[in-house]
XYZ file of N, CA and C in Angstrom:
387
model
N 106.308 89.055 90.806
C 105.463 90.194 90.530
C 104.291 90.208 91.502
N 104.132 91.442 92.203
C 103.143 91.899 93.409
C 102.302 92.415 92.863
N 101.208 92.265 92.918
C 99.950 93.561 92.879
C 99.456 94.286 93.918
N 99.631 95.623 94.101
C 98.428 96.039 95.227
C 97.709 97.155 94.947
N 96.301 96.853 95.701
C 95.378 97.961 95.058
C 94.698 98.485 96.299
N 94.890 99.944 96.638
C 93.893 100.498 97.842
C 92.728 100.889 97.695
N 92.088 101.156 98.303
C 90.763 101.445 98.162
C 90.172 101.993 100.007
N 89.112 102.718 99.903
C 88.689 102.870 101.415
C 89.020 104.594 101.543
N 89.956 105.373 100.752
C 89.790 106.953 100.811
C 88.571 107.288 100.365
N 88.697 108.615 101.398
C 87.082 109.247 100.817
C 87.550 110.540 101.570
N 86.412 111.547 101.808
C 86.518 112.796 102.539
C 86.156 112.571 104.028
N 86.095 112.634 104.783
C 86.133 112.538 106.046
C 86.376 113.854 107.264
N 85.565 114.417 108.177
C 85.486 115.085 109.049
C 86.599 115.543 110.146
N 86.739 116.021 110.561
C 87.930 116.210 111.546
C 87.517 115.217 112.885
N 87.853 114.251 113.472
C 87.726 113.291 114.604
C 86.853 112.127 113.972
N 86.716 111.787 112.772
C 86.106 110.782 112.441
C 87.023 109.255 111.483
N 86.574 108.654 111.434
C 87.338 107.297 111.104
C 87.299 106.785 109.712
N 88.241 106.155 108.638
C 88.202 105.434 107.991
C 89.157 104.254 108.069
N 88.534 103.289 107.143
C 89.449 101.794 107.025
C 90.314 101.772 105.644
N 91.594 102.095 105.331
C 91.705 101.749 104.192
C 91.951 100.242 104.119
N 92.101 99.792 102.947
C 92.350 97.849 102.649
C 93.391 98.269 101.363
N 94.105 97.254 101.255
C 95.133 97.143 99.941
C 95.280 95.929 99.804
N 94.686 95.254 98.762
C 94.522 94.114 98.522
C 95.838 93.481 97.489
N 96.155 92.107 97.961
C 97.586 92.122 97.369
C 97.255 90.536 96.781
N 97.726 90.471 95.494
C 97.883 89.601 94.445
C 98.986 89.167 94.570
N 99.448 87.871 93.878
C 100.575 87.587 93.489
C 101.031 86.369 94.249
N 102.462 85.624 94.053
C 102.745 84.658 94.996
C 103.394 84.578 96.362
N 103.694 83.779 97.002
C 104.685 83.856 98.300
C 104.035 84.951 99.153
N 102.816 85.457 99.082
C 102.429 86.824 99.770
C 103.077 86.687 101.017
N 103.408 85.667 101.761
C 103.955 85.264 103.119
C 105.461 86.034 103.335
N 106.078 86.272 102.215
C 107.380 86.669 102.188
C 107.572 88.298 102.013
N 106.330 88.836 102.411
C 106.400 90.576 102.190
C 106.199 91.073 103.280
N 106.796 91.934 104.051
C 106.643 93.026 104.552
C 105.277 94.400 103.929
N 104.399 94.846 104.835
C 103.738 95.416 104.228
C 104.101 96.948 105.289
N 104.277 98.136 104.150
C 104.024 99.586 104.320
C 102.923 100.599 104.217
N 102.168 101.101 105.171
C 101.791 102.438 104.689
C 102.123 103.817 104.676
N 102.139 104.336 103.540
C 102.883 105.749 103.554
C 102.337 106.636 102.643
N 102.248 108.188 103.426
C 101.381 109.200 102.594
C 101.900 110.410 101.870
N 101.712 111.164 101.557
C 102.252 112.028 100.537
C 100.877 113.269 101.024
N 101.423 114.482 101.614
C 100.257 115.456 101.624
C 100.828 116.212 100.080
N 100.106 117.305 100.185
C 100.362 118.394 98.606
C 101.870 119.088 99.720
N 102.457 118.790 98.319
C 103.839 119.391 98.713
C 104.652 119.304 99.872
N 104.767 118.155 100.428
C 105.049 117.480 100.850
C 105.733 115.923 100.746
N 106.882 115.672 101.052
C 107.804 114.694 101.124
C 106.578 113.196 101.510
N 107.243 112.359 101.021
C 106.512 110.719 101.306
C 106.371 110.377 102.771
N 106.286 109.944 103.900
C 106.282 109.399 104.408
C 105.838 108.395 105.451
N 106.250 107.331 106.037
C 106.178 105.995 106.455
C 105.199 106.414 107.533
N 103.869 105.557 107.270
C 102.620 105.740 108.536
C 102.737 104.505 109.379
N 103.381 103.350 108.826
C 102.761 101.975 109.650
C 103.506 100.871 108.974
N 103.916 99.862 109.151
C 104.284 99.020 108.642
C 103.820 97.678 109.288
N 103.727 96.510 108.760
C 104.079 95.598 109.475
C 104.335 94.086 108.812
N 105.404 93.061 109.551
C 106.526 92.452 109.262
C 105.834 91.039 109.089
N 106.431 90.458 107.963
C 105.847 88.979 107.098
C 105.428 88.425 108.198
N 105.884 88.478 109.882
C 105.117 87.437 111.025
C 103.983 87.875 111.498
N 103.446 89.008 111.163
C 102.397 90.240 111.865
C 103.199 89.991 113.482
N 104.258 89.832 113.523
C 104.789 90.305 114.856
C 105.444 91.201 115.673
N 105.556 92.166 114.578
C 105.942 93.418 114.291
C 105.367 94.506 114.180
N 104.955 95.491 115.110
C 104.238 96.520 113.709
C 104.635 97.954 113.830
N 105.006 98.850 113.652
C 105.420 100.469 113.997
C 104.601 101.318 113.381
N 104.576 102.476 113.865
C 103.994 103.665 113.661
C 104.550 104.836 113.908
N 104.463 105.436 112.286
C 104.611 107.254 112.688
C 104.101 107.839 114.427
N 104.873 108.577 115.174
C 104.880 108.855 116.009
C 103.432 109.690 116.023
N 102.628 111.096 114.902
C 101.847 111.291 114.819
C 100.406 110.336 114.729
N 100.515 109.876 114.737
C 99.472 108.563 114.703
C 99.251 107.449 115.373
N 100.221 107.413 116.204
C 100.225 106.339 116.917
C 99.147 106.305 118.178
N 98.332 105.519 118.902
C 97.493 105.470 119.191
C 95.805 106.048 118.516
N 95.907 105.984 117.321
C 95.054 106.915 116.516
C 94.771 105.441 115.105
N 95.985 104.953 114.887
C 95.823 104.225 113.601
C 96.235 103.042 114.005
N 95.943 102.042 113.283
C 96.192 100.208 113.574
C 96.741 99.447 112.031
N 97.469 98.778 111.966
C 97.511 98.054 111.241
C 97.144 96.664 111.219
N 96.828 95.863 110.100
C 96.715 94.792 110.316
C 96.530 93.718 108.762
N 96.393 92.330 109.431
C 96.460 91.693 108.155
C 95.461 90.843 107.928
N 95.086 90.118 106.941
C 94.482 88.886 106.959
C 95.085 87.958 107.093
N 94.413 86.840 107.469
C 95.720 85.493 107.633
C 96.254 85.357 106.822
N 95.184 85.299 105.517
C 95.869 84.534 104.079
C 96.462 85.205 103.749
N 96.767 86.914 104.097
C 97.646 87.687 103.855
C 97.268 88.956 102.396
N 95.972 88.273 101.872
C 95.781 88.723 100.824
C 95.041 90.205 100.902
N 95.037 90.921 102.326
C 94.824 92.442 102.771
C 95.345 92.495 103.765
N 95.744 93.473 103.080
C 96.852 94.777 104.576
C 95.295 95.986 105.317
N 94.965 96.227 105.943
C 93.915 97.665 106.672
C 95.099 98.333 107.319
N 94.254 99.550 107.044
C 95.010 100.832 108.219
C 93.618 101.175 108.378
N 93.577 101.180 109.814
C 92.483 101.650 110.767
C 93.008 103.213 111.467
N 91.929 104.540 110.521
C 92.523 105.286 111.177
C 91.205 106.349 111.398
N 91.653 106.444 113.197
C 90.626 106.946 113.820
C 91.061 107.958 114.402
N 90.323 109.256 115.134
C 90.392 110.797 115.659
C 91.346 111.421 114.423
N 90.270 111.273 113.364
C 91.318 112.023 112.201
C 91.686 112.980 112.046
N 92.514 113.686 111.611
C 92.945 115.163 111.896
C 92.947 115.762 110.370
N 93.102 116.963 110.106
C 93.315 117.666 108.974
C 94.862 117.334 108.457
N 95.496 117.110 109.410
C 96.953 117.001 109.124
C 97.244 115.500 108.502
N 96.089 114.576 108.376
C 96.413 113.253 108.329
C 96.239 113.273 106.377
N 95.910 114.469 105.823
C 95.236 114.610 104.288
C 96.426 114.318 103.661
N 95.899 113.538 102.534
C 97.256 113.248 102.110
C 96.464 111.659 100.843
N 97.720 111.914 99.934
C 96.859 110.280 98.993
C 98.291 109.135 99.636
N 97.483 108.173 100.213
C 98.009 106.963 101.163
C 98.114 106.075 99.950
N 99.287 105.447 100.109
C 99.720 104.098 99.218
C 100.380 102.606 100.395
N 99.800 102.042 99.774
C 100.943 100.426 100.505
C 101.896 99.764 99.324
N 102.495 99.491 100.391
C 104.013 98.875 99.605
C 104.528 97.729 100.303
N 104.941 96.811 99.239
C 105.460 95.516 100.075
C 106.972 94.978 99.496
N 107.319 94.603 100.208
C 108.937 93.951 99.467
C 109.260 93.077 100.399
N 109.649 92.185 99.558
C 110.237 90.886 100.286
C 111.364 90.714 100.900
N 111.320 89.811 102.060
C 112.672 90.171 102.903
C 112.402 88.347 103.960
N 114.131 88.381 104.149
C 114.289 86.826 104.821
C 113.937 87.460 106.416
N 113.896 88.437 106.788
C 113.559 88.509 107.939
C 112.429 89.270 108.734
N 111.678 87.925 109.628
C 110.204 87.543 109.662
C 110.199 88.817 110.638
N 110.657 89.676 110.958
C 110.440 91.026 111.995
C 110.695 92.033 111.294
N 111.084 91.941 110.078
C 111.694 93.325 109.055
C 110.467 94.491 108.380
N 110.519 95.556 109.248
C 109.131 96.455 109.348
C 109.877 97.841 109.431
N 109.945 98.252 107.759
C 111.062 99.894 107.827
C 109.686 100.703 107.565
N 110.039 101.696 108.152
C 108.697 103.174 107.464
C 109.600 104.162 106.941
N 110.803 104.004 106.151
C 111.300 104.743 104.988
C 111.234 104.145 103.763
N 110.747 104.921 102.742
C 110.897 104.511 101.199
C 111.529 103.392 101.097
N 113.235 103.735 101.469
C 114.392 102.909 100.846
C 114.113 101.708 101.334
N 113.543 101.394 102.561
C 113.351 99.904 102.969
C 112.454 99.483 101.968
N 112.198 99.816 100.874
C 110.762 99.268 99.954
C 111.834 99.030 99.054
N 112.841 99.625 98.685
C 113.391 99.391 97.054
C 113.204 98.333 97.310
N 112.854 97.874 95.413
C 112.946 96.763 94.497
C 111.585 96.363 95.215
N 111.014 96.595 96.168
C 109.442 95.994 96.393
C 108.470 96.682 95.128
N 106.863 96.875 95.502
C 105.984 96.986 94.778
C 105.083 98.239 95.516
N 104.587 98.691 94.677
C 103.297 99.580 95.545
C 102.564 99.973 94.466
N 101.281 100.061 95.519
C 100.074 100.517 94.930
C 100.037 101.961 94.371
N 98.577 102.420 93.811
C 98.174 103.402 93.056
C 98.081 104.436 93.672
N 97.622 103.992 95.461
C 97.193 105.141 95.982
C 95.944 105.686 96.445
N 95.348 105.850 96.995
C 93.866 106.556 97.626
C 94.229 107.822 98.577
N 93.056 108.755 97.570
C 93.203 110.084 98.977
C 92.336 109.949 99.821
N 93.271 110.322 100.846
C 92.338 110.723 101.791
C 92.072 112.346 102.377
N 91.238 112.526 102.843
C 91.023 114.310 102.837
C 90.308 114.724 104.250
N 90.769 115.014 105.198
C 90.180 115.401 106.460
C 89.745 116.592 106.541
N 88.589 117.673 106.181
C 88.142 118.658 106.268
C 87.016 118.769 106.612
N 86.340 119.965 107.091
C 85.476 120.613 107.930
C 85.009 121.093 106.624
């Protein structure tokens, strides 16, 4: 059993920056893969960032890429998404998700790579003028 909890949404400007954090409980944290993925209004889920139990791995939505960062703590016990020149298009409530996997490069940004993992509650985020 995983816990994760985000935190770090807020309202935010068009070209300006936030950090989200998702802080993760539980055991073996070493053995998860971590996801971020957003949900705008009416709009389908999908995969912003991931990255793989070695942090040797990491991908990004093509929209975001050079714009957002992922990263970890050593102890593993926070995932950040660093996301900067924000856009209106980036609005959306952001969740992380982790699921365990034997392989130390395994970094999906679709849902299905999460079955049977865990995810958080969620934080919006809101890019407007």
């Amino acid at each position: 059993q995983l816990q994760l909890v985000e935190s770090g949404g807020g309202l935010v400007q068009p070209g300006g920056s936030l950090r989200l954090s998702c802080a993760v409980s539980g055991s073996h944290l070493d053995a998860y893969a971590i996801g971020w993925f957003r949900q705008a209004p009416g709009s389908e889920r999908e995969g912003v960032s991931c990255i793989s139990r070695s942090d040797g791995s990491t991908s990004y939505l093509d929209s975001v890429k050079g714009r957002f960062a992922i990263s970890r703590d050593a102890d593993k016990t926070t995932a950040y998404l660093q996301m900067n020149s924000l856009k209106t298009e980036d609005t959306g409530v952001y969740y992380c998700a982790a699921v365990v996997t034997l392989d130390a490069e395994y970094c999906p940004l679709t849902s299905g790579g999460y079955y049977g993992g865990f995810w958080g509650q969620g934080t919006q985020v809101t890019v407007s003028s």
